Short mmCIF file of C-alpha atoms in Angstrom, two decimals:
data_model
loop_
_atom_site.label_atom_id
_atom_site.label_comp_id
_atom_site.label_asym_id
_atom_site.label_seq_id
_atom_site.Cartn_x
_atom_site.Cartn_y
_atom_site.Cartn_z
CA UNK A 1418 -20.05 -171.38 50.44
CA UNK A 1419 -20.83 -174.91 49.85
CA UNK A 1420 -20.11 -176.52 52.85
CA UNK A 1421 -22.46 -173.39 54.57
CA UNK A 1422 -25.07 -174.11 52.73
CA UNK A 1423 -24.33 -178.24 53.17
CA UNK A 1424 -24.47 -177.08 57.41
CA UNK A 1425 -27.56 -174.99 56.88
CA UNK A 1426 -29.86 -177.56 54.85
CA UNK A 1427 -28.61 -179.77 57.16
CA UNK A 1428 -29.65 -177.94 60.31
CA UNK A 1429 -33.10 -177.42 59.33
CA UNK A 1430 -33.98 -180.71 58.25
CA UNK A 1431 -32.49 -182.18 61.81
CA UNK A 1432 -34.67 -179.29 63.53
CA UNK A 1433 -37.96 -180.32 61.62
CA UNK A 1434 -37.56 -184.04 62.34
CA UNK A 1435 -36.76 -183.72 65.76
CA UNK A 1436 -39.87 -180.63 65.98
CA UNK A 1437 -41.94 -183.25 64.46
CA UNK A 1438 -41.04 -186.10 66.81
CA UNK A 1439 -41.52 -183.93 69.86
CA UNK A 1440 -45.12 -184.21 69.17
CA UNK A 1441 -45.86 -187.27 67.36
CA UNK A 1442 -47.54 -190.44 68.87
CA UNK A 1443 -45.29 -192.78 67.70
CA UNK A 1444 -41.57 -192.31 66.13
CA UNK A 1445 -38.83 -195.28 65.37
CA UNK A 1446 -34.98 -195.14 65.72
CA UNK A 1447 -33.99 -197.50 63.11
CA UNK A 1448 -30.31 -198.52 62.89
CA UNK A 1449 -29.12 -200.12 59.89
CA UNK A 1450 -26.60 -201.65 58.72
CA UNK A 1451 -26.34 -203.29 55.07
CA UNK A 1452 -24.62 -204.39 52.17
CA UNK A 1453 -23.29 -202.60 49.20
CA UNK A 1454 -22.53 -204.24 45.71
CA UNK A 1455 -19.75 -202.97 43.49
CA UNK A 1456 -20.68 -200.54 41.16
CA UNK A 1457 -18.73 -199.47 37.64
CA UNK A 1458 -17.91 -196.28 37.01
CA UNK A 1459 -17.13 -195.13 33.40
CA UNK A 1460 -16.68 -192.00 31.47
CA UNK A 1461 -15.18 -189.58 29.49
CA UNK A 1462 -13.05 -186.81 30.99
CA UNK A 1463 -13.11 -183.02 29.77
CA UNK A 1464 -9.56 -183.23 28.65
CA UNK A 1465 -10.28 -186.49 26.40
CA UNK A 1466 -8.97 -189.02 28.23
CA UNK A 1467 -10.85 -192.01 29.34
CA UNK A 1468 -11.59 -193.51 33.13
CA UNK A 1469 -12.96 -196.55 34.07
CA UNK A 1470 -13.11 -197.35 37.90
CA UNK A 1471 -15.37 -199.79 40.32
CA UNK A 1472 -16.90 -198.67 43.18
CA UNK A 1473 -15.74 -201.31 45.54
CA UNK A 1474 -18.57 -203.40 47.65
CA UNK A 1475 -18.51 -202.78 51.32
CA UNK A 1476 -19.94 -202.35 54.23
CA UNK A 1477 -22.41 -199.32 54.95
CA UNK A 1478 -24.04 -198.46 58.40
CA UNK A 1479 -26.44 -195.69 58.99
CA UNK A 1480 -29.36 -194.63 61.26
CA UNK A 1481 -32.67 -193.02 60.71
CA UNK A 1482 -35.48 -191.24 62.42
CA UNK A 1483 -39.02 -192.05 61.48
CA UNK A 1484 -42.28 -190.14 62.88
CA UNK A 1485 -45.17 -192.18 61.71
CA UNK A 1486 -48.55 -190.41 60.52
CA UNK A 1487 -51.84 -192.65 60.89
CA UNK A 1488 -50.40 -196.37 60.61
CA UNK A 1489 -49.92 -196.25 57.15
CA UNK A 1490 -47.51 -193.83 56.45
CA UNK A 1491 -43.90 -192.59 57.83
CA UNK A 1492 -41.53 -189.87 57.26
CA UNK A 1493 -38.09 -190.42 58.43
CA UNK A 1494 -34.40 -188.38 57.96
CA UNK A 1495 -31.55 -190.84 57.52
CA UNK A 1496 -27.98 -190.78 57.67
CA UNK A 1497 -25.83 -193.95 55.67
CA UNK A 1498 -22.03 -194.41 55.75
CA UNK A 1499 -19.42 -196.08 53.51
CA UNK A 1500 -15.78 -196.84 53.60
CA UNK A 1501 -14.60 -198.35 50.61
CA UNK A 1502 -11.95 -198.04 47.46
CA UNK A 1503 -12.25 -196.69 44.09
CA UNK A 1504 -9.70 -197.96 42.40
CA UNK A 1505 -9.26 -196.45 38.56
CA UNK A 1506 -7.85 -196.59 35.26
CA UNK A 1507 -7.49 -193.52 33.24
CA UNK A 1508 -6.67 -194.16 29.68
CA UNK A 1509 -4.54 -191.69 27.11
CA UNK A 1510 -3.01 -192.31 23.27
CA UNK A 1511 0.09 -192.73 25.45
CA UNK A 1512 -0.30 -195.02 28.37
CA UNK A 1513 -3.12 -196.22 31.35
CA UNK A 1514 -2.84 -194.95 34.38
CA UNK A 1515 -4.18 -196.73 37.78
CA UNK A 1516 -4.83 -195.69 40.91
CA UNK A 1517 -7.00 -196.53 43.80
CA UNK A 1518 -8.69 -193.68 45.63
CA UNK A 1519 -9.85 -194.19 49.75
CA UNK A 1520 -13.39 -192.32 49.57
CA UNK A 1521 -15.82 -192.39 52.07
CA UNK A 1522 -19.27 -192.32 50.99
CA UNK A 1523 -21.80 -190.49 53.06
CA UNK A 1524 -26.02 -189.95 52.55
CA UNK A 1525 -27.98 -187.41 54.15
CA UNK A 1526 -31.84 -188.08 53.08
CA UNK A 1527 -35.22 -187.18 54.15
CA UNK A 1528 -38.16 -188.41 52.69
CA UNK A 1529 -41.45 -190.78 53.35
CA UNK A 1530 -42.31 -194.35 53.47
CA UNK A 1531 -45.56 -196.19 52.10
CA UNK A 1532 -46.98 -199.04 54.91
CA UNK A 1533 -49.23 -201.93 53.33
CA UNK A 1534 -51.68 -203.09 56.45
CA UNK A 1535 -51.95 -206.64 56.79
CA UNK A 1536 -54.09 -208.33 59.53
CA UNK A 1537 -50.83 -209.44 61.00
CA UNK A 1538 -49.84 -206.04 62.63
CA UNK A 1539 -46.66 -207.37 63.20
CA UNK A 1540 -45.69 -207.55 59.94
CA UNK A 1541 -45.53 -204.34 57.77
CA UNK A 1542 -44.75 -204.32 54.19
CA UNK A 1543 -43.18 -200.91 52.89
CA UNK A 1544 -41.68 -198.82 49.93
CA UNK A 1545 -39.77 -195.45 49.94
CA UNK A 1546 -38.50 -192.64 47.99
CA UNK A 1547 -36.19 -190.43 49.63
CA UNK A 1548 -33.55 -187.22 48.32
CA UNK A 1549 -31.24 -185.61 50.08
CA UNK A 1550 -26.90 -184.62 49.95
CA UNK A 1551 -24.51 -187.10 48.86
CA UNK A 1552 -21.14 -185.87 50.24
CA UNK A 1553 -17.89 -187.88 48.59
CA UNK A 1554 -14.70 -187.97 50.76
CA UNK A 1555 -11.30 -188.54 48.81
CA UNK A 1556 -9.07 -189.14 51.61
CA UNK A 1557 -5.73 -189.71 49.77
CA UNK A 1558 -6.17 -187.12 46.61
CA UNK A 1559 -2.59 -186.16 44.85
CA UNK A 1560 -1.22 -182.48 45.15
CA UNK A 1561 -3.80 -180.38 43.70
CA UNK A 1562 -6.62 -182.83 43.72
CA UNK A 1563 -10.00 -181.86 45.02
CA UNK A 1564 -10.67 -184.03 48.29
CA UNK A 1565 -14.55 -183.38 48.76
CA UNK A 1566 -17.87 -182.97 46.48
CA UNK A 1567 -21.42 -182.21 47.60
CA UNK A 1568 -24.24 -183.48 45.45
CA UNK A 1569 -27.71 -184.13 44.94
CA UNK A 1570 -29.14 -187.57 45.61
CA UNK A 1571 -31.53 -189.90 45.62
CA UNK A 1572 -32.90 -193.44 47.10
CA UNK A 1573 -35.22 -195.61 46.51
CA UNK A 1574 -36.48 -199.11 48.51
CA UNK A 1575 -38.52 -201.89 49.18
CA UNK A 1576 -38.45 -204.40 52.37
CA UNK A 1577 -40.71 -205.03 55.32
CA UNK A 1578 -40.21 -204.38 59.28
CA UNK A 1579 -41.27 -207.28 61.59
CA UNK A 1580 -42.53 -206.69 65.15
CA UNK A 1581 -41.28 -208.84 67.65
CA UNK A 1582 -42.89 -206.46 70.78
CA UNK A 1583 -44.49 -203.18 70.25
CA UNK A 1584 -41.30 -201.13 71.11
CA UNK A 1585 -38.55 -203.78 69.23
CA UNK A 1586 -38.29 -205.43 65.68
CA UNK A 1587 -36.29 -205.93 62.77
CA UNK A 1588 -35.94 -204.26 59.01
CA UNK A 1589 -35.44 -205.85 55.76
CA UNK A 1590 -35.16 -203.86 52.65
CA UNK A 1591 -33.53 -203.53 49.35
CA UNK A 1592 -31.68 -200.14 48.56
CA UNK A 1593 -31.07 -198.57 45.40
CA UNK A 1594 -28.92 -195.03 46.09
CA UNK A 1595 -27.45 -192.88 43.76
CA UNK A 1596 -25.31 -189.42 43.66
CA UNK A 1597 -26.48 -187.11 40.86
CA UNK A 1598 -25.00 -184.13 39.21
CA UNK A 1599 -28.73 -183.81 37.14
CA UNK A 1600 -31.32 -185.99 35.79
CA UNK A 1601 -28.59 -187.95 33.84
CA UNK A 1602 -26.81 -189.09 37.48
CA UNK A 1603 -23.46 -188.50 38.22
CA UNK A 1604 -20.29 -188.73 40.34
CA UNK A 1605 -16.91 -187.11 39.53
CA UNK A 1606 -13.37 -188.30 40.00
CA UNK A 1607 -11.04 -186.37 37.35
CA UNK A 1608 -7.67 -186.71 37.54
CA UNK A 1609 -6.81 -185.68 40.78
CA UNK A 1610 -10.04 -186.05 43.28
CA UNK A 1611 -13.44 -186.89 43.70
CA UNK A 1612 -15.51 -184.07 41.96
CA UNK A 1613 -13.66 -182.92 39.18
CA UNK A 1614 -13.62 -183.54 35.40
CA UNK A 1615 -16.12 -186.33 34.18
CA UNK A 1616 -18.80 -185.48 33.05
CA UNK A 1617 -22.65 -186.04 33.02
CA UNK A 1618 -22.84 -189.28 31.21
CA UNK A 1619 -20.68 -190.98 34.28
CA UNK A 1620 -23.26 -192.58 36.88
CA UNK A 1621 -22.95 -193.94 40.73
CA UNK A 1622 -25.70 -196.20 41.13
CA UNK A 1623 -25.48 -198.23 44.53
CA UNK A 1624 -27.58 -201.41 45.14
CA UNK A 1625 -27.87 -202.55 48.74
CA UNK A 1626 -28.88 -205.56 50.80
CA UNK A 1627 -29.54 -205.91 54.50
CA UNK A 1628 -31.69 -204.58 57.49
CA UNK A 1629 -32.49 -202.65 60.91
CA UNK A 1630 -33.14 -203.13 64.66
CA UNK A 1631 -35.99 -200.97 64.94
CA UNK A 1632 -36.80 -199.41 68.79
CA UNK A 1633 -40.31 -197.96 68.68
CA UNK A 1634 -42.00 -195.40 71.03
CA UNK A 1635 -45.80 -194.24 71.38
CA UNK A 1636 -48.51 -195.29 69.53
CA UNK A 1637 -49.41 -194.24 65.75
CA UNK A 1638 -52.10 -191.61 64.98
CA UNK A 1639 -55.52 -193.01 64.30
CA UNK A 1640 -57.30 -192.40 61.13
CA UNK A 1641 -59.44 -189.57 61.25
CA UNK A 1642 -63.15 -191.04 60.98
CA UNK A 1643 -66.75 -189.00 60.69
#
Protein backbone atom coordinates (compact mmCIF):
# COMPACT_ATOMS: atom_id res chain seq x y z
CA UNK A 1 0.00 0.00 0.00
CA UNK A 2 2.84 2.23 0.61
CA UNK A 3 4.84 1.95 -2.22
CA UNK A 4 1.18 2.62 -4.32
CA UNK A 5 0.62 5.45 -2.79
CA UNK A 6 4.71 6.46 -3.01
CA UNK A 7 3.94 5.69 -7.27
CA UNK A 8 0.74 7.66 -7.19
CA UNK A 9 1.98 11.01 -5.36
CA UNK A 10 4.69 10.57 -7.43
CA UNK A 11 2.84 10.45 -10.74
CA UNK A 12 0.88 13.45 -10.21
CA UNK A 13 3.43 15.71 -9.13
CA UNK A 14 5.66 14.63 -12.44
CA UNK A 15 2.28 15.24 -14.51
CA UNK A 16 1.72 18.82 -12.98
CA UNK A 17 5.33 19.93 -13.52
CA UNK A 18 5.64 18.75 -16.82
CA UNK A 19 1.58 20.26 -17.52
CA UNK A 20 2.99 23.37 -16.18
CA UNK A 21 6.14 23.51 -18.31
CA UNK A 22 4.22 22.74 -21.47
CA UNK A 23 2.95 26.18 -21.21
CA UNK A 24 5.29 28.29 -19.40
CA UNK A 25 7.61 30.98 -21.00
CA UNK A 26 10.56 30.03 -19.49
CA UNK A 27 11.52 26.62 -17.49
CA UNK A 28 15.28 25.45 -16.30
CA UNK A 29 16.75 21.88 -16.18
CA UNK A 30 19.09 22.21 -13.39
CA UNK A 31 21.50 19.32 -12.69
CA UNK A 32 23.19 19.20 -9.51
CA UNK A 33 25.53 17.67 -8.00
CA UNK A 34 26.83 18.47 -4.29
CA UNK A 35 28.29 17.66 -1.16
CA UNK A 36 26.96 16.00 1.88
CA UNK A 37 28.49 16.33 5.49
CA UNK A 38 28.28 13.51 7.99
CA UNK A 39 25.51 13.57 10.10
CA UNK A 40 25.04 11.71 13.80
CA UNK A 41 22.43 9.70 14.42
CA UNK A 42 21.41 8.87 18.05
CA UNK A 43 18.59 7.35 19.92
CA UNK A 44 16.84 5.18 21.99
CA UNK A 45 15.30 1.96 20.67
CA UNK A 46 11.74 0.56 21.74
CA UNK A 47 13.29 -2.45 23.30
CA UNK A 48 15.78 -0.23 25.55
CA UNK A 49 18.76 -0.54 23.98
CA UNK A 50 20.80 2.29 22.75
CA UNK A 51 22.17 3.21 18.95
CA UNK A 52 24.46 5.62 17.95
CA UNK A 53 25.43 5.71 14.16
CA UNK A 54 26.93 8.53 11.57
CA UNK A 55 25.51 9.18 8.50
CA UNK A 56 28.58 9.00 6.39
CA UNK A 57 29.50 12.21 4.02
CA UNK A 58 29.26 11.54 0.37
CA UNK A 59 28.51 12.37 -2.71
CA UNK A 60 24.81 13.28 -3.83
CA UNK A 61 23.64 14.07 -7.48
CA UNK A 62 20.19 15.03 -8.45
CA UNK A 63 18.22 17.02 -11.09
CA UNK A 64 15.36 19.39 -11.01
CA UNK A 65 12.73 21.03 -13.10
CA UNK A 66 11.95 24.66 -12.58
CA UNK A 67 9.00 26.68 -14.43
CA UNK A 68 9.57 30.25 -13.55
CA UNK A 69 6.49 32.70 -12.84
CA UNK A 70 7.21 36.56 -13.54
CA UNK A 71 11.17 36.83 -12.96
CA UNK A 72 10.97 36.69 -9.47
CA UNK A 73 9.69 33.57 -8.56
CA UNK A 74 10.15 29.66 -9.53
CA UNK A 75 8.60 26.43 -8.76
CA UNK A 76 10.60 23.44 -9.49
CA UNK A 77 10.22 19.30 -8.64
CA UNK A 78 13.57 17.78 -7.77
CA UNK A 79 14.99 14.52 -7.49
CA UNK A 80 18.59 14.09 -5.13
CA UNK A 81 20.56 10.82 -4.73
CA UNK A 82 22.97 9.38 -2.14
CA UNK A 83 25.15 6.39 -1.76
CA UNK A 84 26.76 6.23 1.40
CA UNK A 85 27.31 4.02 4.84
CA UNK A 86 25.68 4.06 8.10
CA UNK A 87 27.74 2.44 10.13
CA UNK A 88 26.23 1.79 13.94
CA UNK A 89 26.67 0.90 17.39
CA UNK A 90 23.86 -0.50 19.34
CA UNK A 91 24.49 -0.63 22.99
CA UNK A 92 22.90 -3.34 25.72
CA UNK A 93 23.78 -4.09 29.73
CA UNK A 94 25.60 -6.93 27.97
CA UNK A 95 27.77 -5.92 25.09
CA UNK A 96 27.95 -3.15 21.83
CA UNK A 97 27.15 -4.23 18.82
CA UNK A 98 28.50 -2.61 15.35
CA UNK A 99 27.54 -2.76 12.12
CA UNK A 100 27.66 -0.73 9.02
CA UNK A 101 24.52 -0.56 6.91
CA UNK A 102 24.85 0.30 2.70
CA UNK A 103 21.68 2.74 2.38
CA UNK A 104 20.96 4.73 -0.40
CA UNK A 105 19.40 7.93 0.26
CA UNK A 106 16.87 9.25 -2.17
CA UNK A 107 14.62 12.90 -2.20
CA UNK A 108 11.64 13.47 -4.11
CA UNK A 109 10.58 17.34 -3.49
CA UNK A 110 8.48 19.91 -5.00
CA UNK A 111 8.28 23.23 -3.87
CA UNK A 112 9.14 27.12 -4.85
CA UNK A 113 12.05 29.37 -4.95
CA UNK A 114 12.28 33.21 -3.93
CA UNK A 115 14.53 35.40 -6.79
CA UNK A 116 16.11 38.78 -5.41
CA UNK A 117 16.41 41.19 -8.76
CA UNK A 118 19.56 42.87 -9.02
CA UNK A 119 20.44 45.23 -11.93
CA UNK A 120 22.91 42.60 -12.96
CA UNK A 121 20.35 40.14 -14.57
CA UNK A 122 22.91 37.76 -14.70
CA UNK A 123 23.19 37.27 -11.34
CA UNK A 124 20.17 36.01 -9.28
CA UNK A 125 20.18 35.64 -5.63
CA UNK A 126 17.61 32.93 -4.26
CA UNK A 127 16.09 31.00 -1.21
CA UNK A 128 13.80 27.87 -1.11
CA UNK A 129 11.60 25.75 0.89
CA UNK A 130 10.67 22.58 -0.53
CA UNK A 131 8.72 18.99 0.98
CA UNK A 132 8.34 16.06 -0.53
CA UNK A 133 9.20 11.73 0.09
CA UNK A 134 12.34 10.71 1.55
CA UNK A 135 12.71 7.01 0.56
CA UNK A 136 15.73 5.07 2.65
CA UNK A 137 17.29 2.01 0.89
CA UNK A 138 19.04 -0.64 3.26
CA UNK A 139 20.72 -2.68 0.78
CA UNK A 140 22.46 -5.29 3.03
CA UNK A 141 19.66 -5.65 6.02
CA UNK A 142 20.11 -9.12 8.17
CA UNK A 143 17.35 -11.91 7.92
CA UNK A 144 14.27 -10.31 8.98
CA UNK A 145 15.34 -6.74 8.69
CA UNK A 146 13.19 -4.21 6.95
CA UNK A 147 15.16 -3.03 3.71
CA UNK A 148 13.02 0.17 2.74
CA UNK A 149 11.11 3.22 4.59
CA UNK A 150 9.06 6.01 3.01
CA UNK A 151 8.88 9.30 4.84
CA UNK A 152 8.02 12.76 4.94
CA UNK A 153 10.62 15.41 4.23
CA UNK A 154 11.76 18.54 4.00
CA UNK A 155 14.54 21.10 2.48
CA UNK A 156 15.52 24.15 2.86
CA UNK A 157 18.36 26.55 0.83
CA UNK A 158 20.11 29.49 0.02
CA UNK A 159 22.67 30.15 -3.05
CA UNK A 160 22.57 32.18 -6.23
CA UNK A 161 22.50 31.06 -10.12
CA UNK A 162 24.89 33.00 -12.45
CA UNK A 163 24.12 33.55 -16.15
CA UNK A 164 26.79 33.06 -18.41
CA UNK A 165 24.22 33.23 -21.79
CA UNK A 166 20.55 33.37 -21.57
CA UNK A 167 20.06 29.56 -22.10
CA UNK A 168 23.43 28.34 -19.81
CA UNK A 169 24.75 29.14 -16.20
CA UNK A 170 25.79 27.82 -13.05
CA UNK A 171 24.11 27.18 -9.34
CA UNK A 172 25.49 27.70 -6.00
CA UNK A 173 23.55 26.92 -2.95
CA UNK A 174 23.65 25.63 0.52
CA UNK A 175 21.25 22.64 1.41
CA UNK A 176 19.82 21.73 4.57
CA UNK A 177 17.53 18.26 4.02
CA UNK A 178 15.99 16.27 6.44
CA UNK A 179 13.71 12.90 6.69
CA UNK A 180 10.90 13.28 9.25
CA UNK A 181 8.67 10.86 10.96
CA UNK A 182 6.68 14.30 12.55
CA UNK A 183 7.50 17.68 13.65
CA UNK A 184 10.23 16.22 15.98
CA UNK A 185 12.29 14.73 12.63
CA UNK A 186 13.18 11.38 12.28
CA UNK A 187 14.86 8.40 10.57
CA UNK A 188 14.70 4.74 11.73
CA UNK A 189 17.27 2.00 11.74
CA UNK A 190 16.24 -0.66 14.59
CA UNK A 191 17.95 -3.59 14.82
CA UNK A 192 17.62 -5.11 11.68
CA UNK A 193 16.84 -2.27 8.81
CA UNK A 194 16.26 1.12 8.02
CA UNK A 195 12.71 1.98 9.39
CA UNK A 196 12.19 0.10 12.34
CA UNK A 197 12.46 0.69 16.11
CA UNK A 198 13.88 4.23 17.11
CA UNK A 199 11.92 6.41 17.87
CA UNK A 200 10.86 10.13 17.45
CA UNK A 201 13.58 11.82 19.34
CA UNK A 202 16.26 10.27 16.61
CA UNK A 203 16.87 13.02 13.77
CA UNK A 204 18.54 12.93 10.03
CA UNK A 205 19.51 16.31 9.38
CA UNK A 206 21.72 16.62 6.10
CA UNK A 207 23.80 19.79 5.35
CA UNK A 208 25.02 20.17 1.77
CA UNK A 209 27.50 22.13 -0.29
CA UNK A 210 27.85 22.51 -4.03
CA UNK A 211 26.01 23.61 -7.30
CA UNK A 212 24.21 23.21 -10.85
CA UNK A 213 24.68 23.62 -14.64
CA UNK A 214 21.57 25.28 -15.34
CA UNK A 215 20.14 25.00 -19.31
CA UNK A 216 17.38 27.57 -19.68
CA UNK A 217 14.55 27.82 -22.29
CA UNK A 218 11.98 30.74 -23.15
CA UNK A 219 11.67 33.81 -21.61
CA UNK A 220 10.05 34.55 -18.01
CA UNK A 221 6.49 35.97 -17.66
CA UNK A 222 6.32 39.71 -17.35
CA UNK A 223 4.78 41.38 -14.45
CA UNK A 224 1.34 42.13 -14.92
CA UNK A 225 1.14 46.13 -15.06
CA UNK A 226 -2.20 48.56 -15.28
Amino acid sequence: MKKFIFTSLTFILFITIFSSISSAQQFKVNLYNSYVFDDGVDATLDNGRYIRGTINGNYQWGVGLEYVLMQSYGIELMYNRQNTEFPVTYTSTLADTNRTYDVDINYILIGGNKYLPLPNKAIKPFGGLMLGLAILNNQNPPPGGESSSTNFAWSARVGSDFMFSPNVGIRLQAQLQSAVQDIGGGVYLGTGGVSTGINTESSMYQFGLGGALIIQFGQPKSRFRR
